[in-house]
Amino acid sequence: MRVDAEQVYANWSTGLVRIVLLTGVTGALGSALLPLLAQQFPDHDIYCLIRATDAAAARGRLDAVIGGAAMAGDASRIHALQGDAALPGFGLADGVLDDLAARVEKIFHLAASVDFDLPLPESRAINVHSTAAVLAFARRCRLRGTAGFHISYVSTAYVAGDRNGLLKESDLRLGQGFWNGYEESKLEAEELVAAAAHELPVTVFRPSQVIGDSRTGAISKFFGFYEFVGLAVRGRSNILVADPDARPDMVPLDYVCRALLHLSARPDAAGATYHLAAGLANSLAVSEVVEAVLEVMARHKAGSEATARPRIIRADRLALDAAPDELARYEYSAQKLLLRTYGPYLAYERDFDVAATHALLAQAGIVIPPMREAIMVTADYALRSRVRRREAPHNKPSQLGETA
């Protein structure tokens, strides 16, 4: 894709207002971060790099995000920039890149593929190539000598791969294996960032498994945790293959956004890596997560038959502990397909080192909320959203409870 420069300049803001460049605005994290960026940078224009067939389509995708976030008051300074983060120069002409670089003060690079099922070459083409393109553009910006220039790169805590023990923020490639191309491609992208850290002021943020806003439950994309909620809604199986005692690290969307913005503004942020994770001490065991979700489901089924509580069986005990009819149903179930993707995240827990980051954030009043309540709030939001989608005309099936 090569973007027509005239289309870009047609939407160009006037004057010398500084720019915040955001990639990944249409994702779950990017769409939640946008309104907070508008608050934190009230004197900046915000340009959102969006892959689309033309400028009008890019603007349409952005308008959907702005409308969903109720940001009408800030809409005039939030701009759609048609381009592709995974292409060299974002697919933009050199002149456009130079004009953009002259005004960009902050870059927030969130664009990524979070599809765990993609083969490594395809994950790499998105996650690694986009990071390389952002770093190349950042070098253009740096040449302009803009005061306060900074890059925030959102990685994942799961660059740790299959390692055990305390997983430190300073760790990178330590001989670990990977469960999927997503993990490995994000590690490779981080290696690019680390190699550029001597010349560019860049901070790495590593969220764990992001769930909805802890206050409202809201999130724009349903995957991971929500897909298992969907299985429970459909009642397709009376067993769950997981370690009941493992504590998967889940972190609320609002915590991640607030933490990211606060830490990125620190004067010592350049060169730092932060785990945006709950930590084991704040995380619930799989069995506790199941109980919390079932409690929410019972509220939605008031007056009707309650959802059966599944037996939680470890994968290495499945053949021994499951009844023949349970094994038969599991063999051809959606759960088995899901576990090909998410099984490693339910089979054992990761001990992300969060002590230093939690201490820094606590000074600003940013703390992990009680996770049982947060999980219940976001499960409730997901179930209410499912009802709305089922009632909406001509609505396409979503990942939550509406696909086979």
Short mmCIF file of C-alpha atoms in Angstrom, two decimals:
data_model
loop_
_atom_site.label_atom_id
_atom_site.label_comp_id
_atom_site.label_asym_id
_atom_site.label_seq_id
_atom_site.Cartn_x
_atom_site.Cartn_y
_atom_site.Cartn_z
CA MET A 1 0.00 0.00 0.00
CA ARG A 2 1.25 3.46 -0.91
CA VAL A 3 -0.75 6.37 0.49
CA ASP A 4 -1.52 9.36 -1.69
CA ALA A 5 0.16 12.42 -0.15
CA GLU A 6 -2.73 14.65 -1.20
CA GLN A 7 -5.11 12.55 0.89
CA VAL A 8 -2.86 13.02 3.91
CA TYR A 9 -2.52 16.77 3.50
CA ALA A 10 -6.27 17.13 3.01
CA ASN A 11 -6.69 16.16 6.67
CA TRP A 12 -3.57 17.93 7.91
CA SER A 13 -4.07 20.19 10.91
CA THR A 14 -2.81 23.74 10.52
CA GLY A 15 -0.25 25.60 12.56
CA LEU A 16 2.68 24.27 14.52
CA VAL A 17 0.79 22.33 17.18
CA ARG A 18 2.81 19.43 18.53
CA ILE A 19 1.63 15.92 17.66
CA VAL A 20 1.11 12.71 19.58
CA LEU A 21 1.29 9.75 17.17
CA LEU A 22 -0.72 6.67 18.17
CA THR A 23 -0.70 3.30 16.43
CA GLY A 24 -3.24 0.60 17.23
CA VAL A 25 -6.12 2.93 18.06
CA THR A 26 -8.75 0.44 16.88
CA GLY A 27 -7.56 -2.25 19.30
CA ALA A 28 -8.84 -2.86 22.82
CA LEU A 29 -5.97 -1.03 24.50
CA GLY A 30 -5.59 1.75 21.91
CA SER A 31 -9.26 2.68 21.92
CA ALA A 32 -9.21 2.93 25.73
CA LEU A 33 -5.97 4.90 25.75
CA LEU A 34 -7.11 7.53 23.23
CA PRO A 35 -9.40 9.55 25.57
CA LEU A 36 -6.71 9.53 28.26
CA LEU A 37 -4.15 10.79 25.75
CA ALA A 38 -6.53 13.62 24.88
CA GLN A 39 -6.72 14.54 28.56
CA GLN A 40 -2.99 14.29 29.19
CA PHE A 41 -2.03 16.27 26.09
CA PRO A 42 -4.71 19.00 25.81
CA ASP A 43 -2.47 21.25 23.69
CA HIS A 44 -1.45 18.57 21.20
CA ASP A 45 -3.05 17.16 18.09
CA ILE A 46 -3.34 13.39 18.13
CA TYR A 47 -2.69 11.53 14.89
CA CYS A 48 -3.87 7.93 14.74
CA LEU A 49 -2.17 5.76 12.14
CA ILE A 50 -4.90 3.57 10.68
CA ARG A 51 -4.73 0.94 7.95
CA ALA A 52 -7.55 1.53 5.47
CA THR A 53 -8.31 1.58 1.76
CA ASP A 54 -8.50 5.37 1.67
CA ALA A 55 -8.54 8.43 3.91
CA ALA A 56 -12.33 8.38 4.28
CA ALA A 57 -12.27 4.78 5.46
CA ALA A 58 -9.51 5.59 7.95
CA ARG A 59 -11.57 8.48 9.30
CA GLY A 60 -14.60 6.23 9.56
CA ARG A 61 -12.70 3.72 11.68
CA LEU A 62 -11.45 6.51 13.93
CA ASP A 63 -14.92 8.05 14.26
CA ALA A 64 -16.21 4.70 15.50
CA VAL A 65 -13.60 4.77 18.27
CA ILE A 66 -14.25 8.41 19.16
CA GLY A 67 -17.99 7.87 19.26
CA GLY A 68 -17.63 4.81 21.45
CA ALA A 69 -15.45 6.77 23.87
CA ALA A 70 -17.79 9.80 23.93
CA MET A 71 -15.01 12.20 22.89
CA ALA A 72 -16.98 14.70 20.82
CA GLY A 73 -15.30 17.64 22.55
CA ASP A 74 -11.84 16.50 21.47
CA ALA A 75 -12.73 15.24 18.00
CA SER A 76 -11.43 18.35 16.20
CA ARG A 77 -7.84 17.67 17.24
CA ILE A 78 -7.87 13.91 16.74
CA HIS A 79 -6.92 12.99 13.19
CA ALA A 80 -6.88 9.80 11.15
CA LEU A 81 -3.64 9.21 9.28
CA GLN A 82 -4.11 6.59 6.59
CA GLY A 83 -1.11 4.30 6.56
CA ASP A 84 0.22 0.91 7.52
CA ALA A 85 2.45 0.62 10.59
CA ALA A 86 4.02 -2.58 9.24
CA LEU A 87 5.31 -0.93 6.04
CA PRO A 88 8.54 1.03 5.74
CA GLY A 89 7.67 4.67 6.27
CA PHE A 90 4.10 3.54 7.06
CA GLY A 91 3.51 3.58 3.29
CA LEU A 92 3.76 7.39 3.29
CA ALA A 93 5.80 9.57 0.94
CA ASP A 94 9.12 10.90 2.28
CA GLY A 95 7.86 14.47 2.22
CA VAL A 96 4.87 13.56 4.35
CA LEU A 97 7.09 11.68 6.79
CA ASP A 98 9.41 14.67 7.11
CA ASP A 99 6.52 17.06 7.75
CA LEU A 100 5.08 14.68 10.32
CA ALA A 101 8.45 14.14 12.00
CA ALA A 102 8.89 17.89 12.41
CA ARG A 103 5.87 18.00 14.73
CA VAL A 104 5.72 14.65 16.51
CA GLU A 105 6.69 14.87 20.17
CA LYS A 106 5.34 11.58 21.52
CA ILE A 107 4.86 8.17 19.92
CA PHE A 108 2.69 5.45 21.45
CA HIS A 109 3.19 2.25 19.48
CA LEU A 110 0.42 -0.21 20.29
CA ALA A 111 -0.32 -1.70 16.85
CA ALA A 112 0.19 -5.46 16.86
CA SER A 113 -1.34 -8.76 15.93
CA VAL A 114 -2.46 -10.59 19.07
CA ASP A 115 -3.54 -13.66 17.11
CA PHE A 116 -1.81 -16.53 18.91
CA ASP A 117 -2.59 -18.89 16.03
CA LEU A 118 -0.67 -17.01 13.35
CA PRO A 119 2.51 -18.73 12.14
CA LEU A 120 5.69 -16.97 13.24
CA PRO A 121 6.47 -15.43 9.80
CA GLU A 122 3.04 -13.78 9.70
CA SER A 123 3.28 -12.55 13.30
CA ARG A 124 6.76 -11.26 12.58
CA ALA A 125 5.56 -9.40 9.47
CA ILE A 126 3.22 -7.38 11.68
CA ASN A 127 4.78 -7.15 15.13
CA VAL A 128 8.45 -6.93 14.22
CA HIS A 129 8.13 -4.97 10.99
CA SER A 130 5.83 -2.38 12.56
CA THR A 131 8.28 -1.83 15.39
CA ALA A 132 11.12 -1.44 12.90
CA ALA A 133 9.06 1.13 10.97
CA VAL A 134 8.23 3.08 14.13
CA LEU A 135 11.88 3.15 15.21
CA ALA A 136 12.97 4.32 11.75
CA PHE A 137 10.39 7.11 11.89
CA ALA A 138 11.51 7.98 15.42
CA ARG A 139 15.02 8.54 14.11
CA ARG A 140 13.60 11.14 11.71
CA CYS A 141 11.86 12.81 14.63
CA ARG A 142 15.02 12.70 16.73
CA LEU A 143 16.98 14.47 14.02
CA ARG A 144 14.62 17.42 14.46
CA GLY A 145 15.73 17.77 18.07
CA THR A 146 12.19 18.09 19.42
CA ALA A 147 12.23 18.77 23.15
CA GLY A 148 10.50 16.09 25.18
CA PHE A 149 10.48 13.53 22.36
CA HIS A 150 9.68 10.04 23.64
CA ILE A 151 8.47 6.63 22.41
CA SER A 152 6.25 4.29 24.41
CA TYR A 153 6.30 0.75 23.05
CA VAL A 154 3.69 -1.76 24.25
CA SER A 155 5.05 -5.29 24.28
CA THR A 156 3.73 -8.20 26.36
CA ALA A 157 4.75 -9.83 29.62
CA TYR A 158 4.69 -13.12 27.73
CA VAL A 159 8.00 -12.46 26.00
CA ALA A 160 9.12 -14.64 28.92
CA GLY A 161 7.86 -17.62 26.90
CA ASP A 162 8.06 -20.91 28.78
CA ARG A 163 10.45 -19.75 31.50
CA ASN A 164 9.67 -20.38 35.15
CA GLY A 165 10.73 -18.66 38.35
CA LEU A 166 10.82 -14.92 38.96
CA LEU A 167 10.48 -13.15 35.60
CA LYS A 168 12.31 -9.84 35.82
CA GLU A 169 11.65 -6.66 33.88
CA SER A 170 15.30 -6.64 32.80
CA ASP A 171 15.03 -10.14 31.28
CA LEU A 172 14.86 -10.53 27.53
CA ARG A 173 16.23 -13.51 25.58
CA LEU A 174 17.44 -16.08 28.09
CA GLY A 175 17.09 -19.30 26.11
CA GLN A 176 13.34 -19.59 26.58
CA GLY A 177 11.04 -21.40 24.21
CA PHE A 178 7.75 -19.92 23.05
CA TRP A 179 4.19 -21.16 23.03
CA ASN A 180 3.25 -19.30 19.85
CA GLY A 181 4.43 -16.89 17.18
CA TYR A 182 2.92 -13.95 19.05
CA GLU A 183 5.26 -14.37 22.02
CA GLU A 184 8.34 -14.89 19.88
CA SER A 185 7.60 -12.02 17.49
CA LYS A 186 7.05 -9.63 20.39
CA LEU A 187 10.40 -10.69 21.87
CA GLU A 188 12.08 -10.02 18.53
CA ALA A 189 10.41 -6.60 18.42
CA GLU A 190 11.68 -5.86 21.92
CA GLU A 191 15.17 -6.78 20.79
CA LEU A 192 14.91 -4.10 18.10
CA VAL A 193 13.84 -1.60 20.76
CA ALA A 194 16.71 -2.62 23.04
CA ALA A 195 19.20 -2.18 20.19
CA ALA A 196 17.87 1.34 19.55
CA ALA A 197 17.79 2.41 23.21
CA HIS A 198 21.24 4.01 23.03
CA GLU A 199 20.00 6.51 20.43
CA LEU A 200 16.28 6.84 21.11
CA PRO A 201 14.34 7.64 24.31
CA VAL A 202 12.05 4.61 24.41
CA THR A 203 10.18 2.86 27.20
CA VAL A 204 8.84 -0.70 27.05
CA PHE A 205 5.55 -1.66 28.68
CA ARG A 206 4.65 -5.32 29.19
CA PRO A 207 0.98 -5.93 30.01
CA SER A 208 -0.15 -9.41 30.96
CA GLN A 209 -3.62 -10.64 29.97
CA VAL A 210 -5.79 -7.52 29.70
CA ILE A 211 -9.44 -7.72 30.76
CA GLY A 212 -12.09 -5.00 30.86
CA ASP A 213 -12.22 -1.78 32.84
CA SER A 214 -12.36 -2.62 36.55
CA ARG A 215 -15.10 -0.03 37.16
CA THR A 216 -17.39 -0.63 34.18
CA GLY A 217 -16.15 -3.88 32.66
CA ALA A 218 -15.97 -2.18 29.27
CA ILE A 219 -13.62 -3.47 26.60
CA SER A 220 -13.92 -3.24 22.82
CA LYS A 221 -12.60 -6.69 21.89
CA PHE A 222 -13.56 -10.06 23.33
CA PHE A 223 -10.85 -12.72 23.29
CA GLY A 224 -8.89 -14.92 25.67
CA PHE A 225 -10.71 -14.89 29.02
CA TYR A 226 -13.95 -13.94 27.29
CA GLU A 227 -13.89 -16.93 24.99
CA PHE A 228 -13.96 -19.23 28.00
CA VAL A 229 -16.83 -17.21 29.45
CA GLY A 230 -18.57 -17.84 26.13
CA LEU A 231 -18.07 -21.59 26.52
CA ALA A 232 -19.59 -21.43 29.99
CA VAL A 233 -22.58 -19.50 28.62
CA ARG A 234 -23.20 -22.17 26.02
CA GLY A 235 -22.80 -24.95 28.58
CA ARG A 236 -21.05 -27.21 26.10
CA SER A 237 -18.87 -29.09 28.63
CA ASN A 238 -18.96 -30.07 32.29
CA ILE A 239 -15.18 -30.18 32.57
CA LEU A 240 -12.52 -27.49 32.21
CA VAL A 241 -9.02 -28.66 31.36
CA ALA A 242 -6.73 -26.46 33.46
CA ASP A 243 -4.71 -26.44 36.65
CA PRO A 244 -7.27 -25.34 39.27
CA ASP A 245 -4.53 -23.89 41.46
CA ALA A 246 -2.67 -21.95 38.76
CA ARG A 247 -3.04 -18.19 39.02
CA PRO A 248 -3.27 -16.66 35.52
CA ASP A 249 -2.18 -13.03 35.55
CA MET A 250 -5.03 -10.80 34.43
CA VAL A 251 -4.93 -7.02 34.62
CA PRO A 252 -7.73 -4.47 34.13
CA LEU A 253 -7.72 -2.21 31.10
CA ASP A 254 -8.02 1.03 33.09
CA TYR A 255 -5.04 0.09 35.25
CA VAL A 256 -2.88 -0.56 32.18
CA CYS A 257 -3.84 2.74 30.54
CA ARG A 258 -3.31 4.86 33.66
CA ALA A 259 -0.04 3.12 34.47
CA LEU A 260 1.28 3.49 30.93
CA LEU A 261 0.59 7.22 30.79
CA HIS A 262 1.96 7.91 34.26
CA LEU A 263 5.16 5.94 33.78
CA SER A 264 5.80 7.27 30.27
CA ALA A 265 5.83 10.81 31.69
CA ARG A 266 8.53 10.06 34.26
CA PRO A 267 11.83 11.85 33.59
CA ASP A 268 13.68 8.54 33.98
CA ALA A 269 11.34 6.56 31.71
CA ALA A 270 13.73 6.30 28.76
CA GLY A 271 15.41 2.91 28.74
CA ALA A 272 13.08 1.41 31.33
CA THR A 273 10.89 -1.67 31.04
CA TYR A 274 7.75 -2.03 33.15
CA HIS A 275 5.61 -5.08 33.84
CA LEU A 276 1.98 -3.94 33.77
CA ALA A 277 0.74 -7.07 35.48
CA ALA A 278 -1.19 -7.95 38.61
CA GLY A 279 1.47 -10.22 40.09
CA LEU A 280 0.84 -13.55 41.77
CA ALA A 281 -0.16 -12.00 45.10
CA ASN A 282 -3.09 -10.21 43.42
CA SER A 283 -4.11 -12.99 41.03
CA LEU A 284 -6.89 -15.54 41.48
CA ALA A 285 -6.53 -19.27 40.97
CA VAL A 286 -8.37 -20.74 37.99
CA SER A 287 -10.88 -22.32 40.38
CA GLU A 288 -11.57 -18.91 41.94
CA VAL A 289 -12.01 -17.29 38.53
CA VAL A 290 -14.53 -19.98 37.60
CA GLU A 291 -16.46 -19.39 40.84
CA ALA A 292 -16.55 -15.63 40.22
CA VAL A 293 -17.81 -16.02 36.65
CA LEU A 294 -20.46 -18.55 37.68
CA GLU A 295 -21.69 -16.14 40.35
CA VAL A 296 -22.17 -13.47 37.70
CA MET A 297 -23.88 -15.91 35.35
CA ALA A 298 -26.28 -16.91 38.13
CA ARG A 299 -27.41 -13.28 38.39
CA HIS A 300 -28.15 -13.22 34.68
CA LYS A 301 -30.12 -16.45 34.95
CA ALA A 302 -32.25 -15.39 37.92
CA GLY A 303 -35.33 -17.60 38.04
CA SER A 304 -33.91 -20.13 35.59
CA GLU A 305 -31.66 -23.14 35.94
CA ALA A 306 -28.16 -22.25 37.13
CA THR A 307 -25.12 -23.03 35.00
CA ALA A 308 -23.49 -26.28 36.07
CA ARG A 309 -20.13 -25.91 37.80
CA PRO A 310 -17.48 -27.63 35.66
CA ARG A 311 -14.97 -30.01 37.14
CA ILE A 312 -11.48 -28.61 36.64
CA ILE A 313 -9.03 -31.29 35.58
CA ARG A 314 -5.34 -30.85 34.82
CA ALA A 315 -4.33 -31.87 31.31
CA ASP A 316 -1.98 -34.56 32.62
CA ARG A 317 -4.87 -36.08 34.62
CA LEU A 318 -7.54 -35.88 31.94
CA ALA A 319 -7.41 -39.51 30.78
CA LEU A 320 -7.42 -40.71 34.40
CA ASP A 321 -10.02 -38.44 35.99
CA ALA A 322 -12.57 -37.76 33.24
CA ALA A 323 -15.43 -40.16 32.59
CA PRO A 324 -15.64 -41.76 29.13
CA ASP A 325 -18.63 -39.62 28.11
CA GLU A 326 -16.81 -36.48 29.30
CA LEU A 327 -13.76 -37.41 27.26
CA ALA A 328 -15.91 -38.04 24.20
CA ARG A 329 -17.60 -34.63 24.45
CA TYR A 330 -14.28 -32.91 25.10
CA GLU A 331 -12.62 -34.54 22.09
CA TYR A 332 -14.92 -32.69 19.67
CA SER A 333 -15.52 -29.57 21.74
CA ALA A 334 -14.80 -25.90 21.14
CA GLN A 335 -12.89 -25.96 24.42
CA LYS A 336 -10.30 -28.34 22.99
CA LEU A 337 -9.78 -25.99 20.06
CA LEU A 338 -9.43 -23.02 22.42
CA LEU A 339 -6.93 -24.87 24.58
CA ARG A 340 -4.66 -25.35 21.59
CA THR A 341 -4.29 -21.59 21.76
CA TYR A 342 -4.67 -20.76 25.45
CA GLY A 343 -3.81 -24.02 27.21
CA PRO A 344 -0.33 -22.92 28.34
CA TYR A 345 -1.83 -19.88 30.07
CA LEU A 346 -4.10 -22.11 32.19
CA ALA A 347 -1.62 -24.90 32.85
CA TYR A 348 0.92 -23.03 34.96
CA GLU A 349 1.41 -19.60 36.46
CA ARG A 350 3.97 -16.91 35.68
CA ASP A 351 5.68 -14.98 38.45
CA PHE A 352 6.15 -11.56 36.88
CA ASP A 353 8.32 -9.29 39.02
CA VAL A 354 6.07 -6.29 39.66
CA ALA A 355 7.39 -5.04 43.00
CA ALA A 356 9.28 -1.97 41.77
CA THR A 357 6.62 -0.92 39.26
CA HIS A 358 3.78 -1.37 41.75
CA ALA A 359 5.69 0.78 44.25
CA LEU A 360 6.18 3.57 41.70
CA LEU A 361 2.54 3.50 40.68
CA ALA A 362 1.27 3.39 44.26
CA GLN A 363 2.92 6.76 44.85
CA ALA A 364 0.53 8.15 42.23
CA GLY A 365 -2.48 6.30 43.62
CA ILE A 366 -2.50 3.75 40.79
CA VAL A 367 -2.99 0.31 42.30
CA ILE A 368 -4.30 -3.08 41.23
CA PRO A 369 -7.98 -3.24 42.26
CA PRO A 370 -9.40 -6.30 44.02
CA MET A 371 -9.25 -8.79 41.18
CA ARG A 372 -12.26 -10.91 42.10
CA GLU A 373 -14.49 -7.86 41.84
CA ALA A 374 -12.76 -6.72 38.63
CA ILE A 375 -13.29 -10.13 37.01
CA MET A 376 -16.94 -10.15 38.02
CA VAL A 377 -17.50 -6.64 36.65
CA THR A 378 -15.92 -7.45 33.30
CA ALA A 379 -17.75 -10.80 33.05
CA ASP A 380 -21.01 -8.96 33.73
CA TYR A 381 -20.21 -6.45 30.98
CA ALA A 382 -19.45 -9.27 28.56
CA LEU A 383 -22.71 -11.04 29.31
CA ARG A 384 -24.74 -7.84 28.99
CA SER A 385 -22.98 -7.08 25.70
CA ARG A 386 -23.84 -10.55 24.46
CA VAL A 387 -27.52 -9.92 25.15
CA ARG A 388 -27.39 -6.60 23.29
CA ARG A 389 -25.72 -8.22 20.29
CA ARG A 390 -28.29 -11.00 20.17
CA GLU A 391 -31.10 -8.43 20.20
CA ALA A 392 -29.51 -6.16 17.58
CA PRO A 393 -30.76 -6.70 13.99
CA HIS A 394 -28.34 -8.02 11.36
CA ASN A 395 -25.60 -8.37 13.92
CA LYS A 396 -22.65 -10.59 13.11
CA PRO A 397 -21.64 -13.31 15.59
CA SER A 398 -18.88 -12.34 17.97
CA GLN A 399 -16.35 -14.37 19.87
CA LEU A 400 -18.35 -14.26 23.08
CA GLY A 401 -20.93 -16.99 23.29
CA GLU A 402 -22.26 -16.69 19.76
CA THR A 403 -19.99 -18.83 17.66
CA ALA A 404 -19.97 -22.58 17.50
#
